[in-house]
PDB file of C-alpha atoms in Angstrom:
ATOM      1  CA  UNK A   9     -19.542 -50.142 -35.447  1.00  0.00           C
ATOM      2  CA  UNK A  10     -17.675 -49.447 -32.149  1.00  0.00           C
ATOM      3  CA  UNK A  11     -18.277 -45.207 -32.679  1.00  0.00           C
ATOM      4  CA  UNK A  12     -22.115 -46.474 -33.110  1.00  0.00           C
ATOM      5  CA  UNK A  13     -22.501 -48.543 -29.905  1.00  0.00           C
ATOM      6  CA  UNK A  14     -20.721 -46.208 -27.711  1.00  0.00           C
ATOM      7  CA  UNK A  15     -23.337 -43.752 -29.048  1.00  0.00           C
ATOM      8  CA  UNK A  16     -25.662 -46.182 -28.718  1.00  0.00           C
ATOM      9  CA  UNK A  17     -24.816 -46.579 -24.971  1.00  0.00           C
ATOM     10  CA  UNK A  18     -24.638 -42.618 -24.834  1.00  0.00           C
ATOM     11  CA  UNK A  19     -27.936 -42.378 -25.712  1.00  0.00           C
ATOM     12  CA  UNK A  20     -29.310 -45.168 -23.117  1.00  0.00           C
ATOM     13  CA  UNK A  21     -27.700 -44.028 -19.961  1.00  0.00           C
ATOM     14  CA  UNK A  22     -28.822 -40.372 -21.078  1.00  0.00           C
ATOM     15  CA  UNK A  23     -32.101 -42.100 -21.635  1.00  0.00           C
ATOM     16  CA  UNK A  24     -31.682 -43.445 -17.752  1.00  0.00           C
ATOM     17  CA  UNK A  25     -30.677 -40.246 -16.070  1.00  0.00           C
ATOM     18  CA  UNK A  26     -33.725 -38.691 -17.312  1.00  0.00           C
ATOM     19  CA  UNK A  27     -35.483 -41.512 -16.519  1.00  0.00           C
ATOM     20  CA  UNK A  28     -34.437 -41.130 -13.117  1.00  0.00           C
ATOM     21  CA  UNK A  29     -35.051 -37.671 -12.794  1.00  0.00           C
ATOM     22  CA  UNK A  30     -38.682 -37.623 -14.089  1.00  0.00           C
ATOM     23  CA  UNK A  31     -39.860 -40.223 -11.897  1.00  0.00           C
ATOM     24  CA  UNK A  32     -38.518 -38.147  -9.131  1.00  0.00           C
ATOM     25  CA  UNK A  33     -40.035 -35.224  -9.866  1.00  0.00           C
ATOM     26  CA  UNK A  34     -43.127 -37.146 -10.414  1.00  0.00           C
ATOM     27  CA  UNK A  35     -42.614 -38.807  -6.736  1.00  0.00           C
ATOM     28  CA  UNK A  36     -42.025 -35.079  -5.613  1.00  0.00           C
ATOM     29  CA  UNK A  37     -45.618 -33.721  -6.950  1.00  0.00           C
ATOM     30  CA  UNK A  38     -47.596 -36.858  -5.431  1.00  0.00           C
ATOM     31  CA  UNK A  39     -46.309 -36.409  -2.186  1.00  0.00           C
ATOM     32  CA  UNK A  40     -46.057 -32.767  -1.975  1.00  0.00           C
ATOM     33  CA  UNK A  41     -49.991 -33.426  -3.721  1.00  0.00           C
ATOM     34  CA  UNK A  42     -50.852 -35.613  -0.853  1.00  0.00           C
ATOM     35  CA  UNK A  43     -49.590 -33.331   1.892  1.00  0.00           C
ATOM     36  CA  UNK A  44     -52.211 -30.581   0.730  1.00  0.00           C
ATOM     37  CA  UNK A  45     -54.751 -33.453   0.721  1.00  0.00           C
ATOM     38  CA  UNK A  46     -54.375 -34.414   4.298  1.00  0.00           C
ATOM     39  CA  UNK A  47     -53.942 -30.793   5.412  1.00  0.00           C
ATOM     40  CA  UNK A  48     -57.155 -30.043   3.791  1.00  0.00           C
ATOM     41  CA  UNK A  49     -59.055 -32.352   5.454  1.00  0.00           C
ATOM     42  CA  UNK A  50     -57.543 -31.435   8.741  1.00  0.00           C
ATOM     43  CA  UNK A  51     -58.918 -28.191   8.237  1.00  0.00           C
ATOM     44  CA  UNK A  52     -62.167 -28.954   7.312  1.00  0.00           C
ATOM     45  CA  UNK A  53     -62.078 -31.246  10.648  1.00  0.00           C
ATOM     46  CA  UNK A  54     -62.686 -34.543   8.681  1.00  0.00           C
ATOM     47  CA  UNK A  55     -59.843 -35.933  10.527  1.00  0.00           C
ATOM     48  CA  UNK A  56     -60.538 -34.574  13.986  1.00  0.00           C
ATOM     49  CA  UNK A  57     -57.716 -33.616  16.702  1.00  0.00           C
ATOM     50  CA  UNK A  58     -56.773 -36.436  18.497  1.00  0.00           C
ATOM     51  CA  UNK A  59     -57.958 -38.631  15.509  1.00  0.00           C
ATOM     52  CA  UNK A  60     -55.875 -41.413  14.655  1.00  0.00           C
ATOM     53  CA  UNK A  61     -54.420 -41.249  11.076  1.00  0.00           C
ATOM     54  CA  UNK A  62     -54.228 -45.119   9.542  1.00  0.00           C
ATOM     55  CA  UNK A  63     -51.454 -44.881   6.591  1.00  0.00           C
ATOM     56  CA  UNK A  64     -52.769 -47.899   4.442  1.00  0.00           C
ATOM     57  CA  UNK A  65     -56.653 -46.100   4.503  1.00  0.00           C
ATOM     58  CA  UNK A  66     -54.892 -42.900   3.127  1.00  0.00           C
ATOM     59  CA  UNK A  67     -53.010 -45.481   0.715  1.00  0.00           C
ATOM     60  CA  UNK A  68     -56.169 -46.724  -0.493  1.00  0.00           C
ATOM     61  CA  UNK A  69     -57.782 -43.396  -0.999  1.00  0.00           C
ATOM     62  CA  UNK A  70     -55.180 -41.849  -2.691  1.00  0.00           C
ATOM     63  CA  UNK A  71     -54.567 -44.913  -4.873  1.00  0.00           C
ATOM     64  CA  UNK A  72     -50.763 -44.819  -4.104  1.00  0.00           C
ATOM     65  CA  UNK A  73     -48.362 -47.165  -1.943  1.00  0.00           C
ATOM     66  CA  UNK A  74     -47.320 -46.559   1.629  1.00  0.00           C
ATOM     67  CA  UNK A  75     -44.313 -44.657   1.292  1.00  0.00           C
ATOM     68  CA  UNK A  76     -45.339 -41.444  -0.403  1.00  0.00           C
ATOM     69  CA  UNK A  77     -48.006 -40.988   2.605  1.00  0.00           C
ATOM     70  CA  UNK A  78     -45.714 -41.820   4.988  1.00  0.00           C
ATOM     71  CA  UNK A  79     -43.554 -39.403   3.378  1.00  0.00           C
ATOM     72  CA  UNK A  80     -46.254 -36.815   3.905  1.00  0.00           C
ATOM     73  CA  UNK A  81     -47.162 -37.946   7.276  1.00  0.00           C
ATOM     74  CA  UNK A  82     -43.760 -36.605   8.166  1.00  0.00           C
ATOM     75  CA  UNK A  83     -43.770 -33.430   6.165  1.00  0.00           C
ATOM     76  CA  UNK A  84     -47.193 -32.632   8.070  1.00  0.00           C
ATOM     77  CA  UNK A  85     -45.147 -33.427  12.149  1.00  0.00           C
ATOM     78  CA  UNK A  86     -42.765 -30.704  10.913  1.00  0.00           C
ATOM     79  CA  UNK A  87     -44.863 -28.572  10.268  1.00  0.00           C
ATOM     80  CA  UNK A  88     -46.723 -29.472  13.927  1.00  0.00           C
ATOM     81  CA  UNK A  89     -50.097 -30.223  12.602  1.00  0.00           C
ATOM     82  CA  UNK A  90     -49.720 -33.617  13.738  1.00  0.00           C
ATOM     83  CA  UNK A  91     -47.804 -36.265  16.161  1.00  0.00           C
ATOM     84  CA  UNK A  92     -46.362 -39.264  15.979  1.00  0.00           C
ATOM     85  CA  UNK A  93     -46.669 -41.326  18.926  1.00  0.00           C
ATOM     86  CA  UNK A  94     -44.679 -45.024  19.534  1.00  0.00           C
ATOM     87  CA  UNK A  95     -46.894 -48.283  19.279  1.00  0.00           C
ATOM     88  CA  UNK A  96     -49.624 -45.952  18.432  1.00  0.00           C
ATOM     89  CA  UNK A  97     -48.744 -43.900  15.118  1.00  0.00           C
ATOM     90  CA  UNK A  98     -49.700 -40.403  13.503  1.00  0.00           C
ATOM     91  CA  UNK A  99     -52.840 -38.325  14.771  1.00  0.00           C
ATOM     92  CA  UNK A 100     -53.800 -35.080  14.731  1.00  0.00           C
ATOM     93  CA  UNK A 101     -52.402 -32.689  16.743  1.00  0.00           C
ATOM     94  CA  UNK A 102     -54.664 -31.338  19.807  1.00  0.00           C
ATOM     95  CA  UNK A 103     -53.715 -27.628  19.677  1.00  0.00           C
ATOM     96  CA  UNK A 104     -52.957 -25.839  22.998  1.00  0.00           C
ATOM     97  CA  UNK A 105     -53.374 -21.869  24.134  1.00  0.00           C
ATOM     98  CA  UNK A 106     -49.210 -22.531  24.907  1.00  0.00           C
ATOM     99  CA  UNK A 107     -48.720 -24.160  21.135  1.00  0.00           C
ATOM    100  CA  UNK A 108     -50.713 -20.939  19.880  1.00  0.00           C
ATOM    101  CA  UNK A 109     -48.568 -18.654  22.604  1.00  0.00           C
ATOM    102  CA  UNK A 110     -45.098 -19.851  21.177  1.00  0.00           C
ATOM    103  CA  UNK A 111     -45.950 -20.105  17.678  1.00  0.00           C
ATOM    104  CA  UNK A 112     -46.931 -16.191  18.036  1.00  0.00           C
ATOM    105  CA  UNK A 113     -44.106 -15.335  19.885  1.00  0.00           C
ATOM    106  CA  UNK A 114     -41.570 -16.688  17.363  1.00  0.00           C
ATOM    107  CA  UNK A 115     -42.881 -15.136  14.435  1.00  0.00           C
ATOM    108  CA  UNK A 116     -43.395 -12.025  16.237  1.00  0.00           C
ATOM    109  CA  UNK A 117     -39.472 -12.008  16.944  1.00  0.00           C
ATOM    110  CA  UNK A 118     -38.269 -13.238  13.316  1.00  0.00           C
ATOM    111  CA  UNK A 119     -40.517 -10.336  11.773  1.00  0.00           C
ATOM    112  CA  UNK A 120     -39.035  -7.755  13.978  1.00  0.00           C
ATOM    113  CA  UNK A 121     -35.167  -9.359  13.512  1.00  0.00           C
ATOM    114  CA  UNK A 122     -36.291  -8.647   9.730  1.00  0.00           C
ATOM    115  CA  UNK A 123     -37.536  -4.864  10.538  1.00  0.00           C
ATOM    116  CA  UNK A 124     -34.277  -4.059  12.248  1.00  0.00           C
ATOM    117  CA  UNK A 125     -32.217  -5.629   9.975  1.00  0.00           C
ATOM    118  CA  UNK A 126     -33.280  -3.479   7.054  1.00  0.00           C
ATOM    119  CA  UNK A 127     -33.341  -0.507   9.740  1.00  0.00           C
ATOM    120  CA  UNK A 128     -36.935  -0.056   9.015  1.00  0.00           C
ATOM    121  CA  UNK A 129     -36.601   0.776   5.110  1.00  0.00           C
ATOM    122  CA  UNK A 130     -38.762  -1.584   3.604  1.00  0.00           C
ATOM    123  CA  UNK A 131     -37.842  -2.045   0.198  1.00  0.00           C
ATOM    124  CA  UNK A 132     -40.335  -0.683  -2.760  1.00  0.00           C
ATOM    125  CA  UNK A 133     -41.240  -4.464  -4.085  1.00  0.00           C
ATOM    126  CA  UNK A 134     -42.346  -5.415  -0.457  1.00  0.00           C
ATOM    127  CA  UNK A 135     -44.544  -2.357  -0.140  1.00  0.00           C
ATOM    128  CA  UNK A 136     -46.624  -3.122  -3.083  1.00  0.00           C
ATOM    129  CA  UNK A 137     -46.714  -6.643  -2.352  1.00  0.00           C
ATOM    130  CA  UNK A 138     -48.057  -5.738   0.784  1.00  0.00           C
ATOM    131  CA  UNK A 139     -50.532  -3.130  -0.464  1.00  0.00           C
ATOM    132  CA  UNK A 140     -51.535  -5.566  -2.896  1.00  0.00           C
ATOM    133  CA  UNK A 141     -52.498  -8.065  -0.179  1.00  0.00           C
ATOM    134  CA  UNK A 142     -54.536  -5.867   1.940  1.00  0.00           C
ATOM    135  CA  UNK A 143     -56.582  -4.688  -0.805  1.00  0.00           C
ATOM    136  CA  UNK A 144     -57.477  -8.378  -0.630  1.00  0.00           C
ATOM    137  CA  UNK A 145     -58.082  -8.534   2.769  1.00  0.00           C
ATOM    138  CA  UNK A 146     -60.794  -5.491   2.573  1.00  0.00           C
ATOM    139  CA  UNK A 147     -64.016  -7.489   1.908  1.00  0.00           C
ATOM    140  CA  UNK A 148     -63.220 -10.877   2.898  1.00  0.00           C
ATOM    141  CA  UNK A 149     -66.362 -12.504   4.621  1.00  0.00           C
ATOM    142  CA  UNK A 150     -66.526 -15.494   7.378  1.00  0.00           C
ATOM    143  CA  UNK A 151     -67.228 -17.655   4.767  1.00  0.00           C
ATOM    144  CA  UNK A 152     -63.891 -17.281   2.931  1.00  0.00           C
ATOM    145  CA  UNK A 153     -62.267 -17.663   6.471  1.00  0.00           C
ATOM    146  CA  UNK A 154     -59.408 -20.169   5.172  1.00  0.00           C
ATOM    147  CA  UNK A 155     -58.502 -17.018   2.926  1.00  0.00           C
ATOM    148  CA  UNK A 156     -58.352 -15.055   5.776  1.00  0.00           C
ATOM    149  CA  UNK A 157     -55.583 -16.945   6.975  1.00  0.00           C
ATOM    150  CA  UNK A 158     -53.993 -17.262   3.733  1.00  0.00           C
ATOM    151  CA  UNK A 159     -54.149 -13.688   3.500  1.00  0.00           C
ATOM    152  CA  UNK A 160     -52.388 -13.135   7.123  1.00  0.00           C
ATOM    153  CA  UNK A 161     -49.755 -15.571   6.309  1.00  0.00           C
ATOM    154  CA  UNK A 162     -48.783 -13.753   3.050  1.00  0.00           C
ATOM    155  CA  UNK A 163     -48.966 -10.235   4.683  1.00  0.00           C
ATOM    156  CA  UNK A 164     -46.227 -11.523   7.441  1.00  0.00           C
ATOM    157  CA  UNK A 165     -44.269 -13.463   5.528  1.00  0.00           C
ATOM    158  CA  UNK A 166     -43.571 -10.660   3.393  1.00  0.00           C
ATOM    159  CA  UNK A 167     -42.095  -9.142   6.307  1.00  0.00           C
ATOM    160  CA  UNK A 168     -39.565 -11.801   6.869  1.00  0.00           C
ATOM    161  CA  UNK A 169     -39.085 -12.488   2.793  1.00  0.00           C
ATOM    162  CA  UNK A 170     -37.883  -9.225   2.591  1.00  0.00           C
ATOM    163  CA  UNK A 171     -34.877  -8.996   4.838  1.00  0.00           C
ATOM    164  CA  UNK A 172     -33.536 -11.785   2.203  1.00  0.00           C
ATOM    165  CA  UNK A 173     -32.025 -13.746   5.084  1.00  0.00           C
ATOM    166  CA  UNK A 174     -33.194 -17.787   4.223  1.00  0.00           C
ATOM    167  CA  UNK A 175     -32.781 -19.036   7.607  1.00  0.00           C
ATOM    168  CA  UNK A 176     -34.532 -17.029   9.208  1.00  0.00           C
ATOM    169  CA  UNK A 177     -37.871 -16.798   6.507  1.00  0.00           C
ATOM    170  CA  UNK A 178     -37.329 -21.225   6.906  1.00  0.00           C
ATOM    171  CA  UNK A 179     -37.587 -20.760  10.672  1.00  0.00           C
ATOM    172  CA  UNK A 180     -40.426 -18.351  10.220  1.00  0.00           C
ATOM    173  CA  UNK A 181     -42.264 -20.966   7.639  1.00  0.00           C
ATOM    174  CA  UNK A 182     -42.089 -23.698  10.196  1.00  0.00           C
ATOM    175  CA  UNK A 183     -44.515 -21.516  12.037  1.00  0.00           C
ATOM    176  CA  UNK A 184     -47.240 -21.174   8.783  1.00  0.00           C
ATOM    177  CA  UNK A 185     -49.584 -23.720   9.272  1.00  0.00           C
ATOM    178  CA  UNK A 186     -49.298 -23.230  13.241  1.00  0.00           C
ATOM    179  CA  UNK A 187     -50.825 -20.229  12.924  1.00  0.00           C
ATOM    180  CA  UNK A 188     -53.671 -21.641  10.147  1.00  0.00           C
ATOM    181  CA  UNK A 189     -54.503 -24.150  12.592  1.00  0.00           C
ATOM    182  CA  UNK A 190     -55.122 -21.797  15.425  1.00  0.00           C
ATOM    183  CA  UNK A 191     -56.893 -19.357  13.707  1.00  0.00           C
ATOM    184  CA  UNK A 192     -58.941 -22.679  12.558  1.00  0.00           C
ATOM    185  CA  UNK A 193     -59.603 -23.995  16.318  1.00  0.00           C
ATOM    186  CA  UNK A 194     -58.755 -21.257  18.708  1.00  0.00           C
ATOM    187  CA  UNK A 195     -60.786 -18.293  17.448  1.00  0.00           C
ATOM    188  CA  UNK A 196     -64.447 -18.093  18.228  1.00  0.00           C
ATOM    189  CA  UNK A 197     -65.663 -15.555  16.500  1.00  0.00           C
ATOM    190  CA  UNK A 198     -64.809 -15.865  13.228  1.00  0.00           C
ATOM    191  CA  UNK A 199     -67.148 -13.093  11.910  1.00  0.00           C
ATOM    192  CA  UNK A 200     -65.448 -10.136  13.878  1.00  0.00           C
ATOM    193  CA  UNK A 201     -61.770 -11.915  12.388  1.00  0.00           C
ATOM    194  CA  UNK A 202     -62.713 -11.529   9.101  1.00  0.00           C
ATOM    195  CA  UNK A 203     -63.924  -8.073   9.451  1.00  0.00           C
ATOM    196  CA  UNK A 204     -61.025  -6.328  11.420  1.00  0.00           C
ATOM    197  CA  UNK A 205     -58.148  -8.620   9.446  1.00  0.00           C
ATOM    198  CA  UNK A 206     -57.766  -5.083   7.057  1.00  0.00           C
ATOM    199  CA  UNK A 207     -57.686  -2.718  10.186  1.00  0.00           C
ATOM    200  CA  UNK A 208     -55.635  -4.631  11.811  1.00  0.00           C
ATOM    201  CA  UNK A 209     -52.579  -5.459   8.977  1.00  0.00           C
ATOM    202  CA  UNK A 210     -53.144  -1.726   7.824  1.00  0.00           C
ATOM    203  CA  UNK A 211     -51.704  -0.187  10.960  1.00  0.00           C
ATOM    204  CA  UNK A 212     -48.233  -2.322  10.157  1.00  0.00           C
ATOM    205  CA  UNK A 213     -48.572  -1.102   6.675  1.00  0.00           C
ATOM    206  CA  UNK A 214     -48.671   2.241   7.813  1.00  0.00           C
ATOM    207  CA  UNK A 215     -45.781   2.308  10.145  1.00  0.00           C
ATOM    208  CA  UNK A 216     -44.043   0.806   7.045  1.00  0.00           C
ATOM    209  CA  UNK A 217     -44.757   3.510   5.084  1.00  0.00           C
ATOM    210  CA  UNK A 218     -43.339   5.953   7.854  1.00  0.00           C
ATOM    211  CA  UNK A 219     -39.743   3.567   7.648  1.00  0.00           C
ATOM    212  CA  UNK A 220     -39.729   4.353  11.556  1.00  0.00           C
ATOM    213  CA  UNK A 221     -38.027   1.063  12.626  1.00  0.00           C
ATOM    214  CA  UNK A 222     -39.654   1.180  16.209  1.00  0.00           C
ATOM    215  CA  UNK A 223     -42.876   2.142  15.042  1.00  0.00           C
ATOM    216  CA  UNK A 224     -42.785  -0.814  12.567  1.00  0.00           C
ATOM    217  CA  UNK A 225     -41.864  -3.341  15.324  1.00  0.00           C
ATOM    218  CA  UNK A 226     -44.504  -1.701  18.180  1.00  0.00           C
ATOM    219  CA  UNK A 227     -47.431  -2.458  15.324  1.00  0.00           C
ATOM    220  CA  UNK A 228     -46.307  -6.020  15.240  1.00  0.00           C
ATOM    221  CA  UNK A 229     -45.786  -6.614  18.524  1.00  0.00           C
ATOM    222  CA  UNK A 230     -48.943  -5.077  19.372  1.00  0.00           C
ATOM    223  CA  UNK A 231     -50.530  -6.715  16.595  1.00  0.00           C
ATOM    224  CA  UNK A 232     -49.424 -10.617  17.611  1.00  0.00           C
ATOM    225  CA  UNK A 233     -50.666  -9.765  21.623  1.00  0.00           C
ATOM    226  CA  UNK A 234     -54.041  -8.818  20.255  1.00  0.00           C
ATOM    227  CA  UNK A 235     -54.189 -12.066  18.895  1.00  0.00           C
ATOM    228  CA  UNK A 236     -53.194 -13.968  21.722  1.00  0.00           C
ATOM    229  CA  UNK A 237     -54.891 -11.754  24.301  1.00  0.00           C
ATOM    230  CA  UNK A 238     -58.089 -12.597  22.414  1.00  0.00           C
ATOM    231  CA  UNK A 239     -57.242 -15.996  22.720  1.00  0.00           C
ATOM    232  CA  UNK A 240     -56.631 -15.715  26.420  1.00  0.00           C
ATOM    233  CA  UNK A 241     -60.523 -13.881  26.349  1.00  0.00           C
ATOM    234  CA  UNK A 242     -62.184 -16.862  24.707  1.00  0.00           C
ATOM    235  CA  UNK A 243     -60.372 -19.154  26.322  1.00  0.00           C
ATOM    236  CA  UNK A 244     -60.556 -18.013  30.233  1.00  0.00           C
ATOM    237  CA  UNK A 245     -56.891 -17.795  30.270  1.00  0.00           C
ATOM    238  CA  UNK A 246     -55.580 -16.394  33.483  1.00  0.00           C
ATOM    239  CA  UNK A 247     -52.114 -15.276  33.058  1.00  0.00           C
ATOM    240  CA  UNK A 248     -51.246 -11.739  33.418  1.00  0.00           C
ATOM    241  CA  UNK A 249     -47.772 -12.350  33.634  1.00  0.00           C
ATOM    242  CA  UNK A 250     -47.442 -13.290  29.645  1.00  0.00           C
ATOM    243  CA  UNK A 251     -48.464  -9.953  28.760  1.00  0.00           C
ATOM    244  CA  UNK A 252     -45.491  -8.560  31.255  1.00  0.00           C
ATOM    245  CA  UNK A 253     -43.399 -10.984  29.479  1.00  0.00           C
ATOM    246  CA  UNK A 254     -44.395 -10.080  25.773  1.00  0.00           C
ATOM    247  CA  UNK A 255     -43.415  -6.022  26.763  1.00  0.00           C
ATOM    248  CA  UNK A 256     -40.197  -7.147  27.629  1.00  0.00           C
ATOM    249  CA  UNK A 257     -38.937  -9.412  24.686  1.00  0.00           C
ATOM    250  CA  UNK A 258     -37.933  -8.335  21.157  1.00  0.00           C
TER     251      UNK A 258
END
């Protein structure tokens, strides 16, 4: 009788643990599920920057409690898409030419500390990964403009992946949706994006495919400033001294 309630007791705290372990998992996919909720509709501009994000409305719509949007909330001010703000709360983030300038600027340098760390031999898995992606990229339209994005952010963060180094592809990640949410508000002409976003990623493919190490880190470089330098264009940014700077980094 003993032998069957130790089982017995076995079997319940087993029972427990798992328990435990589903309802966290569970917890994990509604909040990670809510995250690409509110990001969504950040993108599509139904919560506007500058808007003020009300937790218990999100609560309501999501059917959940509090805590996993809070929990979200938090995710999405990592990830810069929006600010908190004492006595006032969460809203969207306002994006700046300067937020767009840095986030460039950093992924620029973690791609190239990537580049020179495999010496400019990119590895065979990366190149087809990256071959695969710009045949994706060839007839993408303005009206599949969030894939454009998508597309860019895969293409680059291949470059990083690839070096194999995790702190540097999580610093490079914290940039992601920094650069989806300038392409989003920043760019005018969202037409001409979508049409030169193959040109554009094919010339770093191609200096891949030479494994010339400088070449490789020139086409990024270069690639990043005509970014920002369009920017700069649509904005009536004045600043001739960041392009002096970019030469002179990395």
């Amino acid at each position: 009788m003993r032998l069957a309630n130790g089982a017995c007791e076995l079997l319940l705290r087993k029972r427990e643990r798992v328990g435990n372990f589903m309802g966290a998992l569970l917890y994990q996919t509604l909040r990670e599920s809510i995250v690409d909720a509110i990001r969504s509709k950040i993108f599509n501009h139904e919560i506007k920057p500058g808007q003020r994000i009300v937790e218990l409305e999100l609560a309501k719509e999501f059917h959940t409690s509090r805590g996993p949007i809070r929990e979200a909330l938090r995710q999405l001010e990592n990830e810069g898409i929006i600010v908190y703000t004492r006595n006032v709360g969460c809203s969207v983030k306002e994006l700046s030419f300067q937020d767009s300038y840095e986030v460039y600027l950093l992924r620029t340098n973690y791609e190239v500390i990537s580049v020179r760390f495999l010496q400019g031999k990119i590895p065979e898995e990366s190149m087809q990964r990256l071959e695969e992606i710009l045949s994706r990229m060839k007839n993408l339209t303005a009206e599949e403009f969030d894939q454009v994005f998508e597309c860019d952010n895969e293409f680059h963060e291949e470059l990083v992946k690839m070096c194999g180094m995790p702190r540097v592809q999580k610093a490079w990640k914290e940039q992601y949706y920094g650069n989806l949410f300038a392409g989003y508000d920043l760019v005018q002409d969202k037409e001409a994006i979508a049409k030169h976003q193959y040109a554009s990623h094919k010339v770093i493919f191609d200096a891949c495919v030479s494994g010339d190490c400088e070449a490789i880190c020139k086409a990024i470089k270069d690639h990043y400033w005509r970014t920002i330098a369009g920017m700069m264009r649509d904005q009536n940014v004045d600043a001739p001294h960041l392009e002096t700077g970019w030469d002179c980094l990395f």
